């Protein structure tokens, strides 16, 4: 299996494990999310903007400004540090290209002077006219200069594009690796869309900025310095006049940037909202249809889209004013330069060609200022994107294994599990498990029942050490699970969740995910135990049929059978079934139940169930309410007590009877 597929699988397993609900509860949650977004929370609302495209800066939330400009810049330079030699060559070629471009107008001015003097001498009868041989040589030299400058520009652009893409590749690789090391608590706090925008939009923003802005900075600075030097070589008086227009140019640029910045920020913010709105309504399309929410969804979209249109129009209008305003300032400078140049030419201290060359330099003098304004804005927002990436890369990871952590060998694990005064809460303010203690014998079949929110699935997450307990301990065969290597601990467990997860690959590969490297015969044997072999044989392509991206070409029940086959192939010592049969019909449930009974022989098994009729034969039933065990015993013993469990059990049949 490819690293991409494995990473995708792990990420989706994270999302799957953090919260399991029934199909109906899932629909209600989707509707709840929809309503929450309308109130201004969640993806697309006021709190989190969905990422989304929209140019190189589309991934940033609201066009954020960096909070730690200096620190983030240092970290970004560390990424660039591996490419010092390439960047040196980029700087050399960029400077050389700029120098050749700057010398060009001076040569053209020489050609103009030669042509003008020749014509004037011919008119006055003091010469033979223009020397086209000299003029041709000058023009060919100028053409060669511009050709070499273009070649150097191509080379530095080629090198910089390679550097930028390698940095993007490294960043995406680091982010993907980081995602695998993040604790479950991170995903509880950060929206999935925000995590995804780091690896897509933020990295794209950095890529485009590095490939374009760095060379622009070099060429702009070199052009500005070079042009001033060349203008001084022509006339210090005209250069002084040109520099006097500099404060006016800077003032115009500063005014426009200050006015347009907030609109660009609003544009990015509402672009995220529009993208989030579309993504959310598409993902919950069936819920929107079922609750007749089309009008509300469209109204919400129209509101965000209208605001986006207004912000984008203002931003682009103000940004579009920059060049016309700079042209006005430039024209004022041209008038002043032409007046001074004419006066100097009349006095005989300046040639006509020098005036023509100076006017060309005047045009090149203002261009770096406009580029600097644009680059400063882009770099500021690019640093903000980099800051978001580095914030993710520096996020607290899953705690490291304790020194000398044990490598669990599943073959040696007997399966005795002890919960000793376990206390846990996802946040300090809300404790889910208060004081949970229980002892489970090796090979026992333990059912965990209780109302929604009692802490059943939380116990499973603690057992697999997706979260660490706040106090107390959980041990396997007398060894605290915190003393095991986390990766080897997971090898002990096999888990089948209510919310199925399959990825786009063949059926055989989806089953083989439980034991990478398993043979085709092992895959088929696992499918037979899980009662999945029969339906697989009826599908086009059988085990080689590719499941599509949304896994819509197999039914919900078939998906559940495949995930059970995956767990069978894993051959765990401790089995966890979290509502594993809730999505299949009654007949298939009986078949799965029989297969599971065979699979659970000799293995410690934890079964979370809402349908209490499915756990009658459990060795021990733990009844949980508000994070504590309120009752425990066999099915018959608990019914005889005629208390909480009996109430839950009888209520299901009362509902059925009604």
PDB file of N, CA and C in Angstrom, residues 160-254:
ATOM      1  N   UNK A 160      14.496  28.923  -9.573  1.00  0.00           N
ATOM      2  CA  UNK A 160      13.646  29.310  -8.443  1.00  0.00           C
ATOM      3  C   UNK A 160      12.376  28.484  -8.392  1.00  0.00           C
ATOM      4  N   UNK A 161      11.834  28.150  -9.559  1.00  0.00           N
ATOM      5  CA  UNK A 161      10.634  27.302  -9.588  1.00  0.00           C
ATOM      6  C   UNK A 161      10.940  25.932  -8.987  1.00  0.00           C
ATOM      7  N   UNK A 162      12.124  25.400  -9.298  1.00  0.00           N
ATOM      8  CA  UNK A 162      12.524  24.114  -8.727  1.00  0.00           C
ATOM      9  C   UNK A 162      12.680  24.189  -7.223  1.00  0.00           C
ATOM     10  N   UNK A 163      13.310  25.270  -6.739  1.00  0.00           N
ATOM     11  CA  UNK A 163      13.491  25.441  -5.292  1.00  0.00           C
ATOM     12  C   UNK A 163      12.142  25.550  -4.593  1.00  0.00           C
ATOM     13  N   UNK A 164      11.242  26.374  -5.136  1.00  0.00           N
ATOM     14  CA  UNK A 164       9.933  26.578  -4.517  1.00  0.00           C
ATOM     15  C   UNK A 164       9.140  25.280  -4.454  1.00  0.00           C
ATOM     16  N   UNK A 165       9.180  24.501  -5.525  1.00  0.00           N
ATOM     17  CA  UNK A 165       8.422  23.243  -5.533  1.00  0.00           C
ATOM     18  C   UNK A 165       9.031  22.203  -4.605  1.00  0.00           C
ATOM     19  N   UNK A 166      10.356  22.211  -4.474  1.00  0.00           N
ATOM     20  CA  UNK A 166      10.986  21.277  -3.527  1.00  0.00           C
ATOM     21  C   UNK A 166      10.629  21.646  -2.090  1.00  0.00           C
ATOM     22  N   UNK A 167      10.576  22.942  -1.811  1.00  0.00           N
ATOM     23  CA  UNK A 167      10.185  23.381  -0.470  1.00  0.00           C
ATOM     24  C   UNK A 167       8.735  23.002  -0.201  1.00  0.00           C
ATOM     25  N   UNK A 168       7.869  23.179  -1.208  1.00  0.00           N
ATOM     26  CA  UNK A 168       6.460  22.797  -1.055  1.00  0.00           C
ATOM     27  C   UNK A 168       6.333  21.298  -0.813  1.00  0.00           C
ATOM     28  N   UNK A 169       7.117  20.515  -1.572  1.00  0.00           N
ATOM     29  CA  UNK A 169       7.112  19.060  -1.384  1.00  0.00           C
ATOM     30  C   UNK A 169       7.526  18.697   0.038  1.00  0.00           C
ATOM     31  N   UNK A 170       8.578  19.349   0.519  1.00  0.00           N
ATOM     32  CA  UNK A 170       9.066  19.049   1.866  1.00  0.00           C
ATOM     33  C   UNK A 170       8.047  19.462   2.925  1.00  0.00           C
ATOM     34  N   UNK A 171       7.417  20.612   2.726  1.00  0.00           N
ATOM     35  CA  UNK A 171       6.419  21.078   3.685  1.00  0.00           C
ATOM     36  C   UNK A 171       5.220  20.135   3.741  1.00  0.00           C
ATOM     37  N   UNK A 172       4.727  19.725   2.551  1.00  0.00           N
ATOM     38  CA  UNK A 172       3.585  18.799   2.526  1.00  0.00           C
ATOM     39  C   UNK A 172       3.947  17.473   3.184  1.00  0.00           C
ATOM     40  N   UNK A 173       5.165  17.021   2.928  1.00  0.00           N
ATOM     41  CA  UNK A 173       5.617  15.773   3.551  1.00  0.00           C
ATOM     42  C   UNK A 173       5.674  15.928   5.067  1.00  0.00           C
ATOM     43  N   UNK A 174       6.196  17.051   5.545  1.00  0.00           N
ATOM     44  CA  UNK A 174       6.294  17.281   6.985  1.00  0.00           C
ATOM     45  C   UNK A 174       4.912  17.415   7.624  1.00  0.00           C
ATOM     46  N   UNK A 175       3.999  18.093   6.915  1.00  0.00           N
ATOM     47  CA  UNK A 175       2.640  18.249   7.453  1.00  0.00           C
ATOM     48  C   UNK A 175       1.944  16.903   7.534  1.00  0.00           C
ATOM     49  N   UNK A 176       2.090  16.096   6.473  1.00  0.00           N
ATOM     50  CA  UNK A 176       1.457  14.780   6.469  1.00  0.00           C
ATOM     51  C   UNK A 176       2.000  13.923   7.608  1.00  0.00           C
ATOM     52  N   UNK A 177       3.318  13.949   7.803  1.00  0.00           N
ATOM     53  CA  UNK A 177       3.917  13.185   8.903  1.00  0.00           C
ATOM     54  C   UNK A 177       3.445  13.720  10.248  1.00  0.00           C
ATOM     55  N   UNK A 178       3.290  15.041  10.332  1.00  0.00           N
ATOM     56  CA  UNK A 178       2.828  15.649  11.586  1.00  0.00           C
ATOM     57  C   UNK A 178       1.393  15.234  11.898  1.00  0.00           C
ATOM     58  N   UNK A 179       0.557  15.208  10.867  1.00  0.00           N
ATOM     59  CA  UNK A 179      -0.835  14.815  11.065  1.00  0.00           C
ATOM     60  C   UNK A 179      -0.925  13.425  11.692  1.00  0.00           C
ATOM     61  N   UNK A 180      -0.006  12.532  11.280  1.00  0.00           N
ATOM     62  CA  UNK A 180       0.000  11.180  11.836  1.00  0.00           C
ATOM     63  C   UNK A 180       0.424  11.166  13.308  1.00  0.00           C
ATOM     64  N   UNK A 181       1.120  12.209  13.757  1.00  0.00           N
ATOM     65  CA  UNK A 181       1.640  12.239  15.128  1.00  0.00           C
ATOM     66  C   UNK A 181       0.798  13.099  16.061  1.00  0.00           C
ATOM     67  N   UNK A 182      -0.221  13.755  15.528  1.00  0.00           N
ATOM     68  CA  UNK A 182      -1.047  14.621  16.364  1.00  0.00           C
ATOM     69  C   UNK A 182      -1.986  13.793  17.240  1.00  0.00           C
ATOM     70  N   UNK A 183      -2.225  14.231  18.461  1.00  0.00           N
ATOM     71  CA  UNK A 183      -3.159  13.496  19.326  1.00  0.00           C
ATOM     72  C   UNK A 183      -4.598  13.714  18.886  1.00  0.00           C
ATOM     73  N   UNK A 184      -5.483  12.831  19.341  1.00  0.00           N
ATOM     74  CA  UNK A 184      -6.899  12.961  18.989  1.00  0.00           C
ATOM     75  C   UNK A 184      -7.475  14.273  19.498  1.00  0.00           C
ATOM     76  N   UNK A 185      -6.939  14.773  20.598  1.00  0.00           N
ATOM     77  CA  UNK A 185      -7.466  16.010  21.171  1.00  0.00           C
ATOM     78  C   UNK A 185      -7.295  17.185  20.218  1.00  0.00           C
ATOM     79  N   UNK A 186      -6.276  17.131  19.351  1.00  0.00           N
ATOM     80  CA  UNK A 186      -6.072  18.215  18.381  1.00  0.00           C
ATOM     81  C   UNK A 186      -7.244  18.290  17.417  1.00  0.00           C
ATOM     82  N   UNK A 187      -7.704  17.136  16.959  1.00  0.00           N
ATOM     83  CA  UNK A 187      -8.809  17.099  16.004  1.00  0.00           C
ATOM     84  C   UNK A 187     -10.142  17.443  16.663  1.00  0.00           C
ATOM     85  N   UNK A 188     -10.180  17.328  17.992  1.00  0.00           N
ATOM     86  CA  UNK A 188     -11.391  17.755  18.696  1.00  0.00           C
ATOM     87  C   UNK A 188     -11.542  19.268  18.674  1.00  0.00           C
ATOM     88  N   UNK A 189     -10.396  19.979  18.567  1.00  0.00           N
ATOM     89  CA  UNK A 189     -10.418  21.441  18.666  1.00  0.00           C
ATOM     90  C   UNK A 189     -10.330  22.148  17.327  1.00  0.00           C
ATOM     91  N   UNK A 190      -9.684  21.507  16.350  1.00  0.00           N
ATOM     92  CA  UNK A 190      -9.418  22.171  15.064  1.00  0.00           C
ATOM     93  C   UNK A 190     -10.303  21.569  13.977  1.00  0.00           C
ATOM     94  N   UNK A 191     -11.014  22.392  13.202  1.00  0.00           N
ATOM     95  CA  UNK A 191     -11.864  21.863  12.128  1.00  0.00           C
ATOM     96  C   UNK A 191     -11.042  21.112  11.086  1.00  0.00           C
ATOM     97  N   UNK A 192     -11.614  20.057  10.536  1.00  0.00           N
ATOM     98  CA  UNK A 192     -10.924  19.254   9.524  1.00  0.00           C
ATOM     99  C   UNK A 192     -10.531  20.105   8.317  1.00  0.00           C
ATOM    100  N   UNK A 193     -11.440  20.995   7.886  1.00  0.00           N
ATOM    101  CA  UNK A 193     -11.145  21.848   6.732  1.00  0.00           C
ATOM    102  C   UNK A 193      -9.941  22.741   6.975  1.00  0.00           C
ATOM    103  N   UNK A 194      -9.766  23.176   8.227  1.00  0.00           N
ATOM    104  CA  UNK A 194      -8.638  24.033   8.552  1.00  0.00           C
ATOM    105  C   UNK A 194      -7.335  23.251   8.473  1.00  0.00           C
ATOM    106  N   UNK A 195      -7.356  21.999   8.932  1.00  0.00           N
ATOM    107  CA  UNK A 195      -6.167  21.147   8.841  1.00  0.00           C
ATOM    108  C   UNK A 195      -5.816  20.907   7.377  1.00  0.00           C
ATOM    109  N   UNK A 196      -6.832  20.630   6.553  1.00  0.00           N
ATOM    110  CA  UNK A 196      -6.591  20.359   5.139  1.00  0.00           C
ATOM    111  C   UNK A 196      -6.061  21.589   4.413  1.00  0.00           C
ATOM    112  N   UNK A 197      -6.505  22.781   4.837  1.00  0.00           N
ATOM    113  CA  UNK A 197      -6.061  23.996   4.148  1.00  0.00           C
ATOM    114  C   UNK A 197      -4.568  24.243   4.352  1.00  0.00           C
ATOM    115  N   UNK A 198      -4.000  23.702   5.437  1.00  0.00           N
ATOM    116  CA  UNK A 198      -2.555  23.854   5.645  1.00  0.00           C
ATOM    117  C   UNK A 198      -1.778  23.178   4.524  1.00  0.00           C
ATOM    118  N   UNK A 199      -2.191  21.972   4.177  1.00  0.00           N
ATOM    119  CA  UNK A 199      -1.431  21.170   3.215  1.00  0.00           C
ATOM    120  C   UNK A 199      -1.757  21.543   1.776  1.00  0.00           C
ATOM    121  N   UNK A 200      -2.815  22.321   1.575  1.00  0.00           N
ATOM    122  CA  UNK A 200      -3.189  22.727   0.216  1.00  0.00           C
ATOM    123  C   UNK A 200      -2.945  24.220   0.025  1.00  0.00           C
ATOM    124  N   UNK A 201      -3.848  25.040   0.551  1.00  0.00           N
ATOM    125  CA  UNK A 201      -3.810  26.469   0.231  1.00  0.00           C
ATOM    126  C   UNK A 201      -2.613  27.196   0.829  1.00  0.00           C
ATOM    127  N   UNK A 202      -2.289  26.909   2.099  1.00  0.00           N
ATOM    128  CA  UNK A 202      -1.172  27.625   2.720  1.00  0.00           C
ATOM    129  C   UNK A 202       0.147  27.300   2.028  1.00  0.00           C
ATOM    130  N   UNK A 203       0.359  26.032   1.733  1.00  0.00           N
ATOM    131  CA  UNK A 203       1.597  25.640   1.052  1.00  0.00           C
ATOM    132  C   UNK A 203       1.632  26.208  -0.366  1.00  0.00           C
ATOM    133  N   UNK A 204       0.485  26.238  -1.050  1.00  0.00           N
ATOM    134  CA  UNK A 204       0.429  26.829  -2.389  1.00  0.00           C
ATOM    135  C   UNK A 204       0.781  28.316  -2.343  1.00  0.00           C
ATOM    136  N   UNK A 205       0.292  29.003  -1.300  1.00  0.00           N
ATOM    137  CA  UNK A 205       0.606  30.429  -1.157  1.00  0.00           C
ATOM    138  C   UNK A 205       2.102  30.634  -1.007  1.00  0.00           C
ATOM    139  N   UNK A 206       2.745  29.802  -0.195  1.00  0.00           N
ATOM    140  CA  UNK A 206       4.191  29.902   0.010  1.00  0.00           C
ATOM    141  C   UNK A 206       4.923  29.581  -1.280  1.00  0.00           C
ATOM    142  N   UNK A 207       4.467  28.552  -1.981  1.00  0.00           N
ATOM    143  CA  UNK A 207       5.096  28.135  -3.239  1.00  0.00           C
ATOM    144  C   UNK A 207       5.101  29.280  -4.245  1.00  0.00           C
ATOM    145  N   UNK A 208       3.936  29.855  -4.486  1.00  0.00           N
ATOM    146  CA  UNK A 208       3.833  30.901  -5.500  1.00  0.00           C
ATOM    147  C   UNK A 208       4.610  32.147  -5.104  1.00  0.00           C
ATOM    148  N   UNK A 209       4.611  32.449  -3.810  1.00  0.00           N
ATOM    149  CA  UNK A 209       5.341  33.632  -3.365  1.00  0.00           C
ATOM    150  C   UNK A 209       6.840  33.440  -3.524  1.00  0.00           C
ATOM    151  N   UNK A 210       7.340  32.247  -3.154  1.00  0.00           N
ATOM    152  CA  UNK A 210       8.776  31.985  -3.270  1.00  0.00           C
ATOM    153  C   UNK A 210       9.230  31.990  -4.721  1.00  0.00           C
ATOM    154  N   UNK A 211       8.416  31.406  -5.597  1.00  0.00           N
ATOM    155  CA  UNK A 211       8.821  31.289  -6.996  1.00  0.00           C
ATOM    156  C   UNK A 211       8.785  32.624  -7.726  1.00  0.00           C
ATOM    157  N   UNK A 212       8.036  33.589  -7.199  1.00  0.00           N
ATOM    158  CA  UNK A 212       7.904  34.871  -7.898  1.00  0.00           C
ATOM    159  C   UNK A 212       8.498  36.039  -7.111  1.00  0.00           C
ATOM    160  N   UNK A 213       8.182  36.119  -5.817  1.00  0.00           N
ATOM    161  CA  UNK A 213       8.506  37.323  -5.055  1.00  0.00           C
ATOM    162  C   UNK A 213       9.986  37.481  -4.776  1.00  0.00           C
ATOM    163  N   UNK A 214      10.699  36.372  -4.507  1.00  0.00           N
ATOM    164  CA  UNK A 214      12.120  36.489  -4.164  1.00  0.00           C
ATOM    165  C   UNK A 214      12.909  37.106  -5.311  1.00  0.00           C
ATOM    166  N   UNK A 215      12.677  36.590  -6.529  1.00  0.00           N
ATOM    167  CA  UNK A 215      13.397  37.152  -7.677  1.00  0.00           C
ATOM    168  C   UNK A 215      12.948  38.584  -7.960  1.00  0.00           C
ATOM    169  N   UNK A 216      11.675  38.877  -7.695  1.00  0.00           N
ATOM    170  CA  UNK A 216      11.196  40.247  -7.899  1.00  0.00           C
ATOM    171  C   UNK A 216      11.858  41.202  -6.921  1.00  0.00           C
ATOM    172  N   UNK A 217      12.063  40.745  -5.691  1.00  0.00           N
ATOM    173  CA  UNK A 217      12.736  41.594  -4.702  1.00  0.00           C
ATOM    174  C   UNK A 217      14.148  41.926  -5.176  1.00  0.00           C
ATOM    175  N   UNK A 218      14.857  40.900  -5.624  1.00  0.00           N
ATOM    176  CA  UNK A 218      16.240  41.105  -6.080  1.00  0.00           C
ATOM    177  C   UNK A 218      16.280  42.061  -7.270  1.00  0.00           C
ATOM    178  N   UNK A 219      15.445  41.784  -8.264  1.00  0.00           N
ATOM    179  CA  UNK A 219      15.461  42.620  -9.474  1.00  0.00           C
ATOM    180  C   UNK A 219      14.969  44.033  -9.190  1.00  0.00           C
ATOM    181  N   UNK A 220      13.995  44.181  -8.294  1.00  0.00           N
ATOM    182  CA  UNK A 220      13.474  45.522  -7.981  1.00  0.00           C
ATOM    183  C   UNK A 220      14.542  46.371  -7.308  1.00  0.00           C
ATOM    184  N   UNK A 221      15.222  45.794  -6.316  1.00  0.00           N
ATOM    185  CA  UNK A 221      16.280  46.543  -5.613  1.00  0.00           C
ATOM    186  C   UNK A 221      17.419  46.875  -6.575  1.00  0.00           C
ATOM    187  N   UNK A 222      17.834  45.864  -7.352  1.00  0.00           N
ATOM    188  CA  UNK A 222      18.938  46.083  -8.301  1.00  0.00           C
ATOM    189  C   UNK A 222      18.555  47.113  -9.357  1.00  0.00           C
ATOM    190  N   UNK A 223      17.311  47.027  -9.829  1.00  0.00           N
ATOM    191  CA  UNK A 223      16.851  47.983 -10.852  1.00  0.00           C
ATOM    192  C   UNK A 223      16.838  49.397 -10.303  1.00  0.00           C
ATOM    193  N   UNK A 224      16.317  49.573  -9.089  1.00  0.00           N
ATOM    194  CA  UNK A 224      16.231  50.900  -8.486  1.00  0.00           C
ATOM    195  C   UNK A 224      17.621  51.509  -8.319  1.00  0.00           C
ATOM    196  N   UNK A 225      18.561  50.729  -7.785  1.00  0.00           N
ATOM    197  CA  UNK A 225      19.928  51.230  -7.588  1.00  0.00           C
ATOM    198  C   UNK A 225      20.600  51.500  -8.936  1.00  0.00           C
ATOM    199  N   UNK A 226      20.475  50.524  -9.848  1.00  0.00           N
ATOM    200  CA  UNK A 226      21.112  50.665 -11.157  1.00  0.00           C
ATOM    201  C   UNK A 226      20.571  51.839 -11.942  1.00  0.00           C
ATOM    202  N   UNK A 227      19.272  52.048 -11.899  1.00  0.00           N
ATOM    203  CA  UNK A 227      18.659  53.156 -12.641  1.00  0.00           C
ATOM    204  C   UNK A 227      19.127  54.495 -12.089  1.00  0.00           C
ATOM    205  N   UNK A 228      19.198  54.602 -10.750  1.00  0.00           N
ATOM    206  CA  UNK A 228      19.675  55.858 -10.153  1.00  0.00           C
ATOM    207  C   UNK A 228      21.112  56.140 -10.578  1.00  0.00           C
ATOM    208  N   UNK A 229      21.944  55.106 -10.578  1.00  0.00           N
ATOM    209  CA  UNK A 229      23.347  55.276 -11.009  1.00  0.00           C
ATOM    210  C   UNK A 229      23.414  55.743 -12.462  1.00  0.00           C
ATOM    211  N   UNK A 230      22.620  55.092 -13.338  1.00  0.00           N
ATOM    212  CA  UNK A 230      22.645  55.461 -14.749  1.00  0.00           C
ATOM    213  C   UNK A 230      22.096  56.863 -14.970  1.00  0.00           C
ATOM    214  N   UNK A 231      21.066  57.241 -14.204  1.00  0.00           N
ATOM    215  CA  UNK A 231      20.514  58.595 -14.349  1.00  0.00           C
ATOM    216  C   UNK A 231      21.530  59.630 -13.882  1.00  0.00           C
ATOM    217  N   UNK A 232      22.253  59.326 -12.794  1.00  0.00           N
ATOM    218  CA  UNK A 232      23.284  60.258 -12.320  1.00  0.00           C
ATOM    219  C   UNK A 232      24.406  60.407 -13.340  1.00  0.00           C
ATOM    220  N   UNK A 233      24.683  59.303 -14.066  1.00  0.00           N
ATOM    221  CA  UNK A 233      25.737  59.382 -15.083  1.00  0.00           C
ATOM    222  C   UNK A 233      25.324  60.273 -16.251  1.00  0.00           C
ATOM    223  N   UNK A 234      24.023  60.504 -16.392  1.00  0.00           N
ATOM    224  CA  UNK A 234      23.537  61.354 -17.484  1.00  0.00           C
ATOM    225  C   UNK A 234      23.424  62.799 -17.031  1.00  0.00           C
ATOM    226  N   UNK A 235      22.722  63.024 -15.884  1.00  0.00           N
ATOM    227  CA  UNK A 235      22.543  64.399 -15.396  1.00  0.00           C
ATOM    228  C   UNK A 235      22.091  64.363 -13.948  1.00  0.00           C
ATOM    229  N   UNK A 236      22.863  65.020 -13.096  1.00  0.00           N
ATOM    230  CA  UNK A 236      22.466  65.029 -11.683  1.00  0.00           C
ATOM    231  C   UNK A 236      21.251  65.933 -11.468  1.00  0.00           C
ATOM    232  N   UNK A 237      21.108  66.985 -12.320  1.00  0.00           N
ATOM    233  CA  UNK A 237      19.955  67.872 -12.169  1.00  0.00           C
ATOM    234  C   UNK A 237      18.646  67.132 -12.470  1.00  0.00           C
ATOM    235  N   UNK A 238      18.638  66.396 -13.565  1.00  0.00           N
ATOM    236  CA  UNK A 238      17.424  65.654 -13.940  1.00  0.00           C
ATOM    237  C   UNK A 238      17.162  64.513 -12.941  1.00  0.00           C
ATOM    238  N   UNK A 239      18.234  63.914 -12.413  1.00  0.00           N
ATOM    239  CA  UNK A 239      18.072  62.851 -11.412  1.00  0.00           C
ATOM    240  C   UNK A 239      17.438  63.406 -10.148  1.00  0.00           C
ATOM    241  N   UNK A 240      17.865  64.595  -9.747  1.00  0.00           N
ATOM    242  CA  UNK A 240      17.287  65.229  -8.556  1.00  0.00           C
ATOM    243  C   UNK A 240      15.801  65.493  -8.767  1.00  0.00           C
ATOM    244  N   UNK A 241      15.436  65.939  -9.962  1.00  0.00           N
ATOM    245  CA  UNK A 241      14.023  66.189 -10.269  1.00  0.00           C
ATOM    246  C   UNK A 241      13.224  64.895 -10.210  1.00  0.00           C
ATOM    247  N   UNK A 242      13.822  63.802 -10.704  1.00  0.00           N
ATOM    248  CA  UNK A 242      13.127  62.513 -10.682  1.00  0.00           C
ATOM    249  C   UNK A 242      12.941  62.019  -9.250  1.00  0.00           C
ATOM    250  N   UNK A 243      13.993  62.195  -8.418  1.00  0.00           N
ATOM    251  CA  UNK A 243      13.913  61.725  -7.032  1.00  0.00           C
ATOM    252  C   UNK A 243      12.882  62.524  -6.240  1.00  0.00           C
ATOM    253  N   UNK A 244      12.675  63.799  -6.621  1.00  0.00           N
ATOM    254  CA  UNK A 244      11.686  64.619  -5.920  1.00  0.00           C
ATOM    255  C   UNK A 244      10.263  64.081  -6.087  1.00  0.00           C
ATOM    256  N   UNK A 245      10.037  63.306  -7.162  1.00  0.00           N
ATOM    257  CA  UNK A 245       8.705  62.714  -7.343  1.00  0.00           C
ATOM    258  C   UNK A 245       8.534  61.439  -6.505  1.00  0.00           C
ATOM    259  N   UNK A 246       9.653  60.966  -5.898  1.00  0.00           N
ATOM    260  CA  UNK A 246       9.614  59.719  -5.134  1.00  0.00           C
ATOM    261  C   UNK A 246       8.655  59.789  -3.940  1.00  0.00           C
ATOM    262  N   UNK A 247       8.708  60.838  -3.095  1.00  0.00           N
ATOM    263  CA  UNK A 247       7.768  60.898  -1.964  1.00  0.00           C
ATOM    264  C   UNK A 247       6.311  60.870  -2.416  1.00  0.00           C
ATOM    265  N   UNK A 248       6.023  61.544  -3.547  1.00  0.00           N
ATOM    266  CA  UNK A 248       4.652  61.550  -4.053  1.00  0.00           C
ATOM    267  C   UNK A 248       4.229  60.140  -4.467  1.00  0.00           C
ATOM    268  N   UNK A 249       5.141  59.402  -5.119  1.00  0.00           N
ATOM    269  CA  UNK A 249       4.839  58.025  -5.535  1.00  0.00           C
ATOM    270  C   UNK A 249       4.603  57.131  -4.322  1.00  0.00           C
ATOM    271  N   UNK A 250       5.480  57.247  -3.329  1.00  0.00           N
ATOM    272  CA  UNK A 250       5.336  56.433  -2.119  1.00  0.00           C
ATOM    273  C   UNK A 250       4.032  56.760  -1.401  1.00  0.00           C
ATOM    274  N   UNK A 251       3.690  58.056  -1.356  1.00  0.00           N
ATOM    275  CA  UNK A 251       2.436  58.462  -0.709  1.00  0.00           C
ATOM    276  C   UNK A 251       1.217  57.867  -1.401  1.00  0.00           C
ATOM    277  N   UNK A 252       1.221  57.880  -2.746  1.00  0.00           N
ATOM    278  CA  UNK A 252       0.099  57.301  -3.506  1.00  0.00           C
ATOM    279  C   UNK A 252      -0.015  55.802  -3.242  1.00  0.00           C
ATOM    280  N   UNK A 253       1.134  55.112  -3.282  1.00  0.00           N
ATOM    281  CA  UNK A 253       1.133  53.661  -3.063  1.00  0.00           C
ATOM    282  C   UNK A 253       0.653  53.333  -1.649  1.00  0.00           C
ATOM    283  N   UNK A 254       1.185  54.055  -0.663  1.00  0.00           N
ATOM    284  CA  UNK A 254       0.793  53.802   0.726  1.00  0.00           C
ATOM    285  C   UNK A 254      -0.688  54.026   0.958  1.00  0.00           C
TER     286      UNK A 254
END
